[in-house]
Each structure stands twice: as C-alpha cells, then as structure tokens.
mmCIF file of C-alpha atoms in Angstrom:
data_model
loop_
_atom_site.group_PDB
_atom_site.id
_atom_site.type_symbol
_atom_site.label_atom_id
_atom_site.label_comp_id
_atom_site.label_asym_id
_atom_site.label_seq_id
_atom_site.Cartn_x
_atom_site.Cartn_y
_atom_site.Cartn_z
ATOM 1 C CA UNK L 1 54.659 -60.160 54.871
ATOM 2 C CA UNK L 2 57.733 -58.756 53.287
ATOM 3 C CA UNK L 3 60.525 -57.651 55.837
ATOM 4 C CA UNK L 4 60.894 -54.275 54.106
ATOM 5 C CA UNK L 5 58.158 -52.803 51.991
ATOM 6 C CA UNK L 6 58.185 -49.812 49.487
ATOM 7 C CA UNK L 7 55.812 -48.571 47.100
ATOM 8 C CA UNK L 8 57.364 -49.218 43.686
ATOM 9 C CA UNK L 9 56.112 -46.276 42.067
ATOM 10 C CA UNK L 10 57.153 -44.691 39.669
ATOM 11 C CA UNK L 11 56.598 -41.326 41.172
ATOM 12 C CA UNK L 12 56.394 -38.904 38.301
ATOM 13 C CA UNK L 13 57.085 -35.304 39.586
ATOM 14 C CA UNK L 14 57.992 -31.980 38.141
ATOM 15 C CA UNK L 15 61.191 -30.314 38.486
ATOM 16 C CA UNK L 16 61.002 -28.201 41.894
ATOM 17 C CA UNK L 17 58.671 -30.445 43.539
ATOM 18 C CA UNK L 18 58.724 -31.931 46.888
ATOM 19 C CA UNK L 19 58.353 -35.690 47.011
ATOM 20 C CA UNK L 20 58.507 -38.185 49.610
ATOM 21 C CA UNK L 21 58.696 -41.936 50.279
ATOM 22 C CA UNK L 22 58.008 -44.285 52.792
ATOM 23 C CA UNK L 23 59.352 -47.550 53.740
ATOM 24 C CA UNK L 24 57.873 -50.040 56.164
ATOM 25 C CA UNK L 25 59.796 -52.770 58.080
ATOM 26 C CA UNK L 26 58.350 -55.805 59.895
ATOM 27 C CA UNK L 27 61.200 -56.419 62.689
ATOM 28 C CA UNK L 28 60.660 -54.256 65.525
ATOM 29 C CA UNK L 29 64.009 -55.099 66.879
ATOM 30 C CA UNK L 30 65.613 -53.773 63.437
ATOM 31 C CA UNK L 31 68.635 -51.314 64.445
ATOM 32 C CA UNK L 32 70.079 -49.558 61.506
ATOM 33 C CA UNK L 33 68.368 -47.933 58.617
ATOM 34 C CA UNK L 34 69.609 -46.228 55.295
ATOM 35 C CA UNK L 35 68.454 -44.968 52.023
ATOM 36 C CA UNK L 36 70.547 -45.966 49.067
ATOM 37 C CA UNK L 37 70.132 -44.759 45.458
ATOM 38 C CA UNK L 38 70.347 -46.766 42.372
ATOM 39 C CA UNK L 39 70.389 -45.614 38.735
ATOM 40 C CA UNK L 40 69.322 -47.803 36.081
ATOM 41 C CA UNK L 41 70.708 -51.249 37.059
ATOM 42 C CA UNK L 42 74.081 -49.719 38.343
ATOM 43 C CA UNK L 43 75.444 -50.485 41.858
ATOM 44 C CA UNK L 44 73.614 -48.902 44.640
ATOM 45 C CA UNK L 45 75.119 -45.931 46.510
ATOM 46 C CA UNK L 46 74.524 -44.732 49.898
ATOM 47 C CA UNK L 47 72.386 -41.635 50.075
ATOM 48 C CA UNK L 48 72.040 -41.506 53.741
ATOM 49 C CA UNK L 49 71.544 -43.137 57.178
ATOM 50 C CA UNK L 50 68.616 -42.687 59.178
ATOM 51 C CA UNK L 51 68.437 -41.873 62.909
ATOM 52 C CA UNK L 52 65.873 -41.571 65.127
ATOM 53 C CA UNK L 53 66.322 -37.884 65.675
ATOM 54 C CA UNK L 54 66.108 -37.468 61.808
ATOM 55 C CA UNK L 55 68.759 -36.151 59.509
ATOM 56 C CA UNK L 56 69.099 -33.765 56.760
ATOM 57 C CA UNK L 57 71.752 -33.340 53.929
ATOM 58 C CA UNK L 58 70.894 -30.425 51.738
ATOM 59 C CA UNK L 59 67.644 -30.978 49.937
ATOM 60 C CA UNK L 60 67.053 -34.664 51.528
ATOM 61 C CA UNK L 61 65.634 -35.365 54.829
ATOM 62 C CA UNK L 62 65.072 -38.783 56.405
ATOM 63 C CA UNK L 63 62.909 -39.625 59.259
ATOM 64 C CA UNK L 64 62.885 -42.895 61.449
ATOM 65 C CA UNK L 65 59.509 -43.664 63.204
ATOM 66 C CA UNK L 66 60.223 -46.585 65.414
ATOM 67 C CA UNK L 67 56.652 -46.845 66.872
ATOM 68 C CA UNK L 68 54.997 -47.077 63.738
ATOM 69 C CA UNK L 69 57.964 -49.070 61.971
ATOM 70 C CA UNK L 70 58.584 -47.010 58.903
ATOM 71 C CA UNK L 71 61.352 -44.528 57.608
ATOM 72 C CA UNK L 72 60.737 -41.840 55.155
ATOM 73 C CA UNK L 73 62.815 -39.790 52.416
ATOM 74 C CA UNK L 74 61.821 -36.442 51.659
ATOM 75 C CA UNK L 75 63.362 -34.704 48.861
ATOM 76 C CA UNK L 76 62.696 -30.909 48.126
ATOM 77 C CA UNK L 77 63.451 -28.873 45.020
ATOM 78 C CA UNK L 78 63.591 -32.003 42.966
ATOM 79 C CA UNK L 79 66.188 -31.966 40.123
ATOM 80 C CA UNK L 80 66.193 -34.042 36.871
ATOM 81 C CA UNK L 81 69.487 -35.667 38.379
ATOM 82 C CA UNK L 82 67.337 -36.806 41.291
ATOM 83 C CA UNK L 83 65.603 -39.268 38.912
ATOM 84 C CA UNK L 84 66.487 -42.991 40.062
ATOM 85 C CA UNK L 85 65.459 -45.789 42.197
ATOM 86 C CA UNK L 86 65.635 -45.229 46.096
ATOM 87 C CA UNK L 87 66.239 -48.337 48.163
ATOM 88 C CA UNK L 88 65.354 -48.823 51.446
ATOM 89 C CA UNK L 89 67.557 -50.663 53.725
ATOM 90 C CA UNK L 90 67.335 -52.231 57.259
ATOM 91 C CA UNK L 91 69.724 -54.295 59.562
ATOM 92 C CA UNK L 92 68.152 -56.622 61.748
ATOM 93 C CA UNK L 93 69.339 -56.479 65.327
ATOM 94 C CA UNK L 94 72.022 -59.172 66.317
ATOM 95 C CA UNK L 95 72.923 -59.908 62.555
ATOM 96 C CA UNK L 96 75.314 -58.564 60.195
ATOM 97 C CA UNK L 97 72.701 -58.618 57.423
ATOM 98 C CA UNK L 98 71.210 -56.104 55.253
ATOM 99 C CA UNK L 99 67.699 -56.331 54.061
ATOM 100 C CA UNK L 100 66.785 -54.365 51.031
ATOM 101 C CA UNK L 101 63.417 -53.138 49.917
ATOM 102 C CA UNK L 102 62.529 -53.384 46.224
ATOM 103 C CA UNK L 103 62.847 -49.794 45.716
ATOM 104 C CA UNK L 104 60.623 -46.718 44.725
ATOM 105 C CA UNK L 105 61.396 -45.219 41.420
ATOM 106 C CA UNK L 106 61.131 -41.757 40.897
ATOM 107 C CA UNK L 107 61.177 -39.620 37.581
ATOM 108 C CA UNK L 108 61.591 -36.123 37.746
ATOM 109 C CA UNK L 109 60.290 -34.242 34.671
ATOM 110 C CA UNK L 110 61.400 -31.058 32.861
ATOM 111 C CA UNK E 1 91.231 -45.090 43.371
ATOM 112 C CA UNK E 2 89.198 -46.942 46.099
ATOM 113 C CA UNK E 3 86.921 -49.393 44.471
ATOM 114 C CA UNK E 4 85.139 -52.758 44.433
ATOM 115 C CA UNK E 5 85.861 -54.729 41.339
ATOM 116 C CA UNK E 6 84.015 -57.832 39.783
ATOM 117 C CA UNK E 7 84.683 -60.006 36.716
ATOM 118 C CA UNK E 8 83.463 -60.748 34.459
ATOM 119 C CA UNK E 9 81.026 -58.159 34.259
ATOM 120 C CA UNK E 10 78.672 -60.265 31.624
ATOM 121 C CA UNK E 11 78.512 -63.887 31.450
ATOM 122 C CA UNK E 12 76.164 -66.397 29.515
ATOM 123 C CA UNK E 13 76.976 -69.992 30.431
ATOM 124 C CA UNK E 14 74.813 -73.288 30.176
ATOM 125 C CA UNK E 15 73.316 -75.087 32.996
ATOM 126 C CA UNK E 16 75.584 -77.412 35.068
ATOM 127 C CA UNK E 17 78.995 -75.654 34.039
ATOM 128 C CA UNK E 18 80.862 -74.560 37.127
ATOM 129 C CA UNK E 19 81.706 -70.781 37.337
ATOM 130 C CA UNK E 20 83.303 -68.234 39.357
ATOM 131 C CA UNK E 21 82.590 -64.725 39.657
ATOM 132 C CA UNK E 22 85.741 -62.720 41.308
ATOM 133 C CA UNK E 23 85.343 -59.607 43.928
ATOM 134 C CA UNK E 24 88.251 -57.744 44.959
ATOM 135 C CA UNK E 25 88.297 -54.636 47.044
ATOM 136 C CA UNK E 26 91.417 -52.343 47.679
ATOM 137 C CA UNK E 27 90.088 -50.476 50.664
ATOM 138 C CA UNK E 28 91.246 -53.121 53.420
ATOM 139 C CA UNK E 29 87.570 -53.670 54.401
ATOM 140 C CA UNK E 30 86.893 -56.326 56.527
ATOM 141 C CA UNK E 31 83.047 -57.162 55.784
ATOM 142 C CA UNK E 32 82.488 -58.353 52.071
ATOM 143 C CA UNK E 33 78.890 -59.510 50.939
ATOM 144 C CA UNK E 34 77.111 -60.889 47.686
ATOM 145 C CA UNK E 35 73.604 -60.101 46.546
ATOM 146 C CA UNK E 36 71.682 -60.855 43.685
ATOM 147 C CA UNK E 37 69.090 -58.327 42.362
ATOM 148 C CA UNK E 38 65.924 -59.601 40.398
ATOM 149 C CA UNK E 39 62.944 -57.686 39.118
ATOM 150 C CA UNK E 40 60.275 -57.112 41.865
ATOM 151 C CA UNK E 41 62.360 -58.863 44.480
ATOM 152 C CA UNK E 42 65.059 -56.225 44.916
ATOM 153 C CA UNK E 43 68.512 -57.057 46.239
ATOM 154 C CA UNK E 44 69.005 -60.227 48.234
ATOM 155 C CA UNK E 45 71.797 -60.946 50.190
ATOM 156 C CA UNK E 46 73.641 -64.515 49.480
ATOM 157 C CA UNK E 47 76.538 -64.647 51.739
ATOM 158 C CA UNK E 48 78.690 -62.512 53.578
ATOM 159 C CA UNK E 49 81.865 -62.411 55.226
ATOM 160 C CA UNK E 50 83.151 -60.660 58.666
ATOM 161 C CA UNK E 51 86.741 -61.177 57.940
ATOM 162 C CA UNK E 52 89.306 -63.761 56.550
ATOM 163 C CA UNK E 53 87.929 -67.482 56.825
ATOM 164 C CA UNK E 54 84.665 -66.111 58.388
ATOM 165 C CA UNK E 55 81.448 -66.433 56.141
ATOM 166 C CA UNK E 56 77.889 -66.965 56.887
ATOM 167 C CA UNK E 57 74.700 -67.264 54.905
ATOM 168 C CA UNK E 58 72.544 -64.411 53.901
ATOM 169 C CA UNK E 59 68.747 -64.936 52.755
ATOM 170 C CA UNK E 60 69.510 -66.908 49.633
ATOM 171 C CA UNK E 61 72.449 -69.154 49.850
ATOM 172 C CA UNK E 62 71.222 -72.149 48.198
ATOM 173 C CA UNK E 63 73.228 -73.084 44.806
ATOM 174 C CA UNK E 64 76.058 -70.788 45.853
ATOM 175 C CA UNK E 65 79.469 -71.268 47.693
ATOM 176 C CA UNK E 66 82.010 -68.797 48.558
ATOM 177 C CA UNK E 67 85.423 -68.437 50.307
ATOM 178 C CA UNK E 68 87.602 -65.894 52.005
ATOM 179 C CA UNK E 69 91.180 -66.714 52.048
ATOM 180 C CA UNK E 70 92.516 -63.374 51.515
ATOM 181 C CA UNK E 71 90.937 -59.935 52.837
ATOM 182 C CA UNK E 72 90.709 -58.488 49.861
ATOM 183 C CA UNK E 73 89.036 -61.100 47.731
ATOM 184 C CA UNK E 74 85.730 -62.664 47.959
ATOM 185 C CA UNK E 75 84.915 -65.079 45.032
ATOM 186 C CA UNK E 76 81.406 -66.191 44.395
ATOM 187 C CA UNK E 77 81.083 -70.124 43.270
ATOM 188 C CA UNK E 78 78.411 -71.549 41.272
ATOM 189 C CA UNK E 79 79.318 -75.320 41.242
ATOM 190 C CA UNK E 80 76.308 -76.406 39.014
ATOM 191 C CA UNK E 81 74.499 -73.110 37.687
ATOM 192 C CA UNK E 82 70.722 -73.374 36.771
ATOM 193 C CA UNK E 83 68.350 -71.186 34.946
ATOM 194 C CA UNK E 84 66.794 -69.697 38.297
ATOM 195 C CA UNK E 85 70.376 -68.213 38.821
ATOM 196 C CA UNK E 86 70.259 -65.953 35.847
ATOM 197 C CA UNK E 87 70.434 -62.505 37.682
ATOM 198 C CA UNK E 88 72.385 -59.291 38.209
ATOM 199 C CA UNK E 89 75.002 -60.022 41.081
ATOM 200 C CA UNK E 90 76.782 -57.286 43.197
ATOM 201 C CA UNK E 91 79.657 -57.507 45.560
ATOM 202 C CA UNK E 92 79.816 -54.882 48.351
ATOM 203 C CA UNK E 93 82.341 -54.179 50.972
ATOM 204 C CA UNK E 94 82.545 -52.089 54.097
ATOM 205 C CA UNK E 95 84.884 -51.372 57.130
ATOM 206 C CA UNK E 96 84.098 -52.999 60.330
ATOM 207 C CA UNK E 97 82.058 -50.989 62.633
ATOM 208 C CA UNK E 98 80.760 -48.812 59.696
ATOM 209 C CA UNK E 99 77.677 -49.404 57.808
ATOM 210 C CA UNK E 100 78.186 -47.736 54.569
ATOM 211 C CA UNK E 101 78.779 -50.352 51.891
ATOM 212 C CA UNK E 102 80.679 -49.928 48.614
ATOM 213 C CA UNK E 103 79.331 -51.739 45.640
ATOM 214 C CA UNK E 104 81.050 -53.325 42.746
ATOM 215 C CA UNK E 105 79.648 -52.509 39.100
ATOM 216 C CA UNK E 106 77.554 -55.755 38.914
ATOM 217 C CA UNK E 107 77.818 -58.886 37.222
ATOM 218 C CA UNK E 108 75.019 -59.896 34.783
ATOM 219 C CA UNK E 109 74.761 -63.853 34.589
ATOM 220 C CA UNK E 110 72.638 -65.772 32.134
ATOM 221 C CA UNK E 111 72.297 -69.410 32.682
ATOM 222 C CA UNK E 112 70.721 -71.236 29.589
#
C-alpha cells in the first residue's frame, strides 16, 4: 500500500461547481499535512496547510480526519484557473521527509 | 526576487557520463531537498539537507550523490547516469521551523 494515495482523476467539472478531493495516508503517526498545486509539469506551489481544526482560504477548505487517516480539499465556485493537479503531502513524525501523493487532476470546463 | 534556481533546465546525456545539476536559493533557507517526478509515481524525495554539511537520504537515493558545502547551494550529482534516471527533477528549500517548501523550476533530464 502506498504511503499517500490519491484518486488520479481527472475530475471534469463545470465552472461554478463545487468539487472535493480526498487523500488517504497509511502512517498514523504522520504529523503535518499539506495541499500543493502543480500546473502542467511546472514546479509545485503550496496551496494550504491542513490542520485538525480545518482551515479555509477563500474558496478553498481543507480538513484533516486523523481517525480515518485522510485529508480533504474542497473547492467552491470553481474557476477555469483552478485547472491543475492537486498534490497531497504528508510528513511522517520524527523525520524531515515529505511524502507526496501522485496527484489529482482537475479540469474546470467553461 | 526570492527564488530557487536550477541549472540546466534541460539536459540530454548518455549512459555513464557524470553530470551535476545545480540548485541555488537566495532566501537563506536552512533546508534543501531534491525530488524526482515520474508519471504515475509522483514526486519522490532523493536527498535532503538540514543545513551546511548535514545531508540525509530520502526514499530514492540510489545512483545519486549530494553535497552541501554552502548554505545557498545543493548540487545533485549523478556519477554514472542510467536510462532509469530519466526524469523531471525539482530542487526545493524552506526555512527551518517552517513547512512551506519553495520549488525550483525543474530540470528535465534524459539519459540515453
């Protein structure tokens, strides 16, 4: 089983739709969680960190469920510019490593 | 401008010919790291460095070497490249105590 798993998609949604991605992780001792965005083989960029209490940044909401070992990303009112691959990232406890999921591809259609 | 730079951006080479991919950051970050990205496998960490002269293996270190003699530079060395090292490589850095990594633009390496 992979340490971090994501549905590769693509998720094709119309503009204005709400879309949600999940990411599961296998190491229950994982300590930090993030969503990164990557456009077409360009460098990944941090979208948001994920906290147990959940966090929101404009149209984006991230949640962490430690009991079920998954994190989620919700995008409301999708824009064409949201089309990208969304990478789930986990840092195992006691290490300085970063474990990336393979990414979920989102295509927002006009 | 705060940035991470990598050189070269594109490289085609032959099996066994030693090469170095440079990475430099101007943000005075302590932590630097190298990743490779392959279709279906995502980004995988090769090596990372917590500070000058402190390096450690990531998940896929075989066939690679690194050094950290200066805080701003973290070169990736392939002593004897092989075709299975054909990949897209990213360097990243972050400040100690923070989690956000800043990535370079990537180096596309092809080994024939």
